[in-house]
Short mmCIF file of C-alpha atoms in Angstrom, two decimals:
data_model
loop_
_atom_site.label_atom_id
_atom_site.label_comp_id
_atom_site.label_asym_id
_atom_site.label_seq_id
_atom_site.Cartn_x
_atom_site.Cartn_y
_atom_site.Cartn_z
CA UNK A 1 -11.31 -8.77 -11.06
CA UNK A 2 -8.33 -8.93 -9.32
CA UNK A 3 -8.55 -9.72 -5.65
CA UNK A 4 -5.81 -10.52 -3.30
CA UNK A 5 -7.12 -12.25 0.23
CA UNK A 6 -5.30 -12.44 3.67
CA UNK A 7 -6.96 -15.21 5.62
CA UNK A 8 -5.48 -13.99 9.24
CA UNK A 9 -6.80 -10.32 10.41
CA UNK A 10 -4.98 -10.06 13.84
CA UNK A 11 -2.17 -12.68 14.91
CA UNK A 12 -1.18 -12.67 18.43
CA UNK A 13 2.17 -14.37 19.14
CA UNK A 14 5.28 -14.77 22.10
CA UNK A 15 8.26 -13.90 21.37
CA UNK A 16 10.37 -16.39 19.36
CA UNK A 17 7.37 -18.04 18.17
CA UNK A 18 7.35 -18.87 14.43
CA UNK A 19 5.10 -16.71 11.95
CA UNK A 20 3.28 -17.41 8.87
CA UNK A 21 1.01 -14.97 7.01
CA UNK A 22 -1.04 -16.00 4.42
CA UNK A 23 -1.82 -14.40 1.11
CA UNK A 24 -3.68 -15.64 -1.76
CA UNK A 25 -4.78 -13.56 -5.27
CA UNK A 26 -6.78 -14.36 -8.10
CA UNK A 27 -5.28 -13.65 -11.36
CA UNK A 28 -4.44 -16.38 -13.95
CA UNK A 29 -1.59 -14.19 -15.76
CA UNK A 30 1.66 -13.33 -14.38
CA UNK A 31 1.86 -11.44 -11.63
CA UNK A 32 4.43 -9.34 -9.19
CA UNK A 33 3.95 -9.96 -5.73
CA UNK A 34 5.07 -7.70 -2.50
CA UNK A 35 4.55 -7.89 1.61
CA UNK A 36 4.41 -4.40 2.64
CA UNK A 37 5.11 -3.40 6.66
CA UNK A 38 3.75 -0.50 8.40
CA UNK A 39 4.92 -0.11 12.15
CA UNK A 40 2.96 1.89 14.43
CA UNK A 41 3.28 5.71 13.96
CA UNK A 42 5.59 4.92 10.31
CA UNK A 43 4.89 5.30 6.39
CA UNK A 44 4.27 1.81 5.19
CA UNK A 45 7.40 0.30 3.64
CA UNK A 46 8.62 -2.81 1.52
CA UNK A 47 9.37 -5.69 3.40
CA UNK A 48 10.04 -7.82 0.53
CA UNK A 49 8.92 -8.34 -3.23
CA UNK A 50 8.61 -10.97 -6.04
CA UNK A 51 8.88 -10.33 -9.92
CA UNK A 52 11.01 -13.60 -11.35
CA UNK A 53 13.84 -15.90 -10.64
CA UNK A 54 13.76 -18.15 -7.37
CA UNK A 55 10.37 -18.20 -5.97
CA UNK A 56 11.60 -17.73 -2.59
CA UNK A 57 12.52 -14.29 -1.81
CA UNK A 58 14.52 -12.79 1.27
CA UNK A 59 13.21 -9.74 3.03
CA UNK A 60 14.49 -7.26 5.71
CA UNK A 61 14.69 -8.13 9.10
CA UNK A 62 14.76 -12.10 8.66
CA UNK A 63 11.55 -12.13 6.36
CA UNK A 64 10.84 -14.70 3.68
CA UNK A 65 8.33 -15.35 1.40
CA UNK A 66 7.53 -18.12 -1.32
CA UNK A 67 5.50 -17.77 -4.44
CA UNK A 68 3.74 -21.14 -5.41
CA UNK A 69 2.27 -20.43 -8.67
CA UNK A 70 0.18 -23.60 -8.46
CA UNK A 71 -1.59 -22.36 -5.47
CA UNK A 72 -1.95 -18.32 -6.22
CA UNK A 73 -0.06 -17.83 -2.95
CA UNK A 74 2.77 -15.61 -1.60
CA UNK A 75 2.85 -16.38 2.32
CA UNK A 76 5.14 -14.61 4.34
CA UNK A 77 7.46 -16.42 6.92
CA UNK A 78 9.57 -15.79 9.88
CA UNK A 79 11.10 -18.30 11.87
CA UNK A 80 11.50 -16.57 15.13
CA UNK A 81 9.34 -13.11 16.05
CA UNK A 82 10.53 -10.44 18.02
CA UNK A 83 8.60 -7.76 19.95
CA UNK A 84 9.37 -5.38 17.47
CA UNK A 85 7.82 -7.04 14.63
CA UNK A 86 4.62 -5.73 16.04
CA UNK A 87 2.88 -3.83 12.73
CA UNK A 88 0.58 -4.27 10.26
CA UNK A 89 1.35 -6.18 7.16
CA UNK A 90 -0.03 -6.30 3.65
CA UNK A 91 0.46 -8.12 0.72
CA UNK A 92 -0.21 -6.68 -2.63
CA UNK A 93 -0.46 -7.68 -6.45
CA UNK A 94 0.26 -6.00 -9.57
CA UNK A 95 -0.75 -7.99 -12.65
CA UNK A 96 1.84 -7.54 -15.45
CA UNK A 97 -0.33 -5.27 -17.99
CA UNK A 98 -1.55 -3.32 -15.42
CA UNK A 99 1.31 -0.44 -15.14
CA UNK A 100 2.24 0.12 -11.55
CA UNK A 101 -1.37 -0.54 -10.10
CA UNK A 102 -1.46 -2.55 -6.63
CA UNK A 103 -4.08 -4.80 -5.74
CA UNK A 104 -3.67 -5.03 -1.44
CA UNK A 105 -5.15 -7.55 0.99
CA UNK A 106 -7.32 -6.62 3.90
CA UNK A 107 -3.81 -6.60 6.08
CA UNK A 108 -3.32 -8.59 9.18
CA UNK A 109 -2.27 -6.86 12.33
CA UNK A 110 0.60 -9.07 13.85
CA UNK A 111 0.87 -8.39 18.04
CA UNK A 112 3.89 -9.93 19.52
CA UNK A 113 3.76 -10.15 23.39
CA UNK A 114 7.60 -9.60 24.89
CA UNK B 1 15.94 13.85 1.75
CA UNK B 2 12.46 13.68 3.01
CA UNK B 3 10.63 11.11 0.64
CA UNK B 4 6.94 11.51 0.05
CA UNK B 5 5.26 14.16 2.10
CA UNK B 6 1.63 15.10 2.55
CA UNK B 7 -0.42 17.62 4.01
CA UNK B 8 -2.13 18.11 5.97
CA UNK B 9 -1.76 15.09 8.49
CA UNK B 10 -5.39 15.40 10.18
CA UNK B 11 -8.35 17.36 8.73
CA UNK B 12 -12.07 17.45 9.74
CA UNK B 13 -14.96 18.27 7.23
CA UNK B 14 -18.62 18.98 7.11
CA UNK B 15 -20.56 17.00 4.60
CA UNK B 16 -20.15 19.18 1.56
CA UNK B 17 -17.24 20.75 2.06
CA UNK B 18 -14.72 20.80 -0.45
CA UNK B 19 -10.50 20.01 0.36
CA UNK B 20 -7.60 19.61 -1.45
CA UNK B 21 -4.85 16.80 0.10
CA UNK B 22 -1.23 17.84 -1.31
CA UNK B 23 1.59 15.15 -1.83
CA UNK B 24 5.23 15.97 -2.84
CA UNK B 25 8.19 13.64 -3.49
CA UNK B 26 11.57 15.04 -3.97
CA UNK B 27 13.17 10.93 -5.70
CA UNK B 28 12.52 12.36 -9.06
CA UNK B 29 10.00 9.74 -9.19
CA UNK B 30 7.66 9.89 -12.60
CA UNK B 31 5.08 7.78 -11.42
CA UNK B 32 2.81 8.75 -8.24
CA UNK B 33 -0.53 7.27 -6.93
CA UNK B 34 -3.41 8.34 -4.03
CA UNK B 35 -4.58 5.17 -2.06
CA UNK B 36 -7.37 5.30 0.84
CA UNK B 37 -7.06 2.84 3.73
CA UNK B 38 -10.15 1.67 5.80
CA UNK B 39 -10.52 -0.61 8.41
CA UNK B 40 -10.56 -3.94 7.12
CA UNK B 41 -10.26 -3.35 3.62
CA UNK B 42 -6.62 -2.72 3.29
CA UNK B 43 -5.46 0.11 0.94
CA UNK B 44 -7.48 0.72 -2.15
CA UNK B 45 -6.29 2.67 -5.30
CA UNK B 46 -8.09 6.18 -5.86
CA UNK B 47 -5.93 7.24 -8.95
CA UNK B 48 -2.59 7.24 -10.17
CA UNK B 49 -0.55 9.30 -12.34
CA UNK B 50 2.45 7.03 -14.44
CA UNK B 51 4.13 10.15 -15.48
CA UNK B 52 3.96 14.36 -15.61
CA UNK B 53 0.67 14.84 -17.52
CA UNK B 54 -0.94 12.19 -16.71
CA UNK B 55 -3.49 10.63 -14.54
CA UNK B 56 -5.97 7.74 -14.34
CA UNK B 57 -8.60 5.94 -12.56
CA UNK B 58 -8.04 3.51 -9.74
CA UNK B 59 -10.61 0.88 -8.11
CA UNK B 60 -12.53 3.79 -6.26
CA UNK B 61 -12.25 7.12 -8.01
CA UNK B 62 -15.63 8.48 -7.61
CA UNK B 63 -16.07 11.66 -5.57
CA UNK B 64 -12.51 12.42 -6.23
CA UNK B 65 -10.59 14.53 -8.48
CA UNK B 66 -6.44 14.81 -8.88
CA UNK B 67 -4.11 17.05 -10.14
CA UNK B 68 -0.51 16.71 -11.21
CA UNK B 69 0.78 19.41 -10.74
CA UNK B 70 4.36 19.10 -11.82
CA UNK B 71 6.84 16.06 -11.45
CA UNK B 72 6.90 16.40 -7.56
CA UNK B 73 3.65 16.94 -6.80
CA UNK B 74 -0.09 15.00 -7.29
CA UNK B 75 -2.96 16.53 -5.11
CA UNK B 76 -6.05 15.05 -4.87
CA UNK B 77 -9.31 16.94 -4.13
CA UNK B 78 -12.79 16.14 -2.58
CA UNK B 79 -15.28 18.25 -4.33
CA UNK B 80 -18.13 17.75 -1.83
CA UNK B 81 -17.02 15.59 0.84
CA UNK B 82 -19.43 12.69 2.24
CA UNK B 83 -19.03 10.82 5.25
CA UNK B 84 -18.24 7.41 3.12
CA UNK B 85 -14.71 9.75 2.32
CA UNK B 86 -13.66 9.38 5.73
CA UNK B 87 -10.41 7.40 5.72
CA UNK B 88 -6.71 7.54 5.87
CA UNK B 89 -5.51 8.72 2.83
CA UNK B 90 -1.80 7.90 1.33
CA UNK B 91 -0.10 8.85 -1.40
CA UNK B 92 2.77 7.01 -2.72
CA UNK B 93 5.67 7.11 -5.62
CA UNK B 94 7.53 4.88 -7.76
CA UNK B 95 10.48 5.62 -10.33
CA UNK B 96 8.35 4.39 -13.66
CA UNK B 97 5.31 3.05 -13.09
CA UNK B 98 6.96 -0.10 -13.58
CA UNK B 99 4.60 -3.27 -11.93
CA UNK B 100 8.00 -4.70 -10.18
CA UNK B 101 8.95 -1.17 -8.56
CA UNK B 102 8.76 -0.39 -4.99
CA UNK B 103 6.27 2.23 -3.95
CA UNK B 104 7.40 4.99 -1.62
CA UNK B 105 4.79 5.72 0.60
CA UNK B 106 3.79 9.12 2.94
CA UNK B 107 2.74 9.29 6.12
CA UNK B 108 -1.17 9.52 5.45
CA UNK B 109 -4.04 12.21 6.36
CA UNK B 110 -6.15 11.44 8.41
CA UNK B 111 -9.77 12.69 7.42
CA UNK B 112 -13.07 12.85 9.21
CA UNK B 113 -16.30 14.05 7.43
CA UNK B 114 -18.69 14.69 9.46
#
């Protein structure tokens, strides 16, 4: 069965620190990859996604992620976090033959100290 | 344009009671989804509807039923609630159920089963 693993459950950073959140998946075929974010009191929303082309994808609010196929990874990065980035971040994977079904990771709670 | 709406926002049930969670979208999307979110487990797909008139099981369908009432509405029913169904339930929709599409989420329903 497919699975998604996010290694960090809770990350605490100071403003201006760099961020990298890990995401690994287990599926040998072609995948679509997503990062969703849930800000406090808000709906879950798309941060960025990869489905083809350049494996380095850029999303909203200065976030980017790199798809490394050989490592089954899709890590999320931001060079300098802000207090407003405090949220829960979810990695999700879709296998090409699974329609719109998403498999989510456990989530990483990010707390940014001002 | 309200996006995806869910009712109720919060519900307390006793074991064995039944209830229906309602979801509606106004984006003319064909595909709709129900997820549950539990601490440390991310979101797990319960059921989805690729298009009006079709429904399929996700990862964790046991104890639930769904109805795609029309293109806009997709309801989730708990026939006999159990404490293990205490969770936050999210509805989502996407354009046509293709794996690379963004899913748009509702605000969630927080359910407590005593």
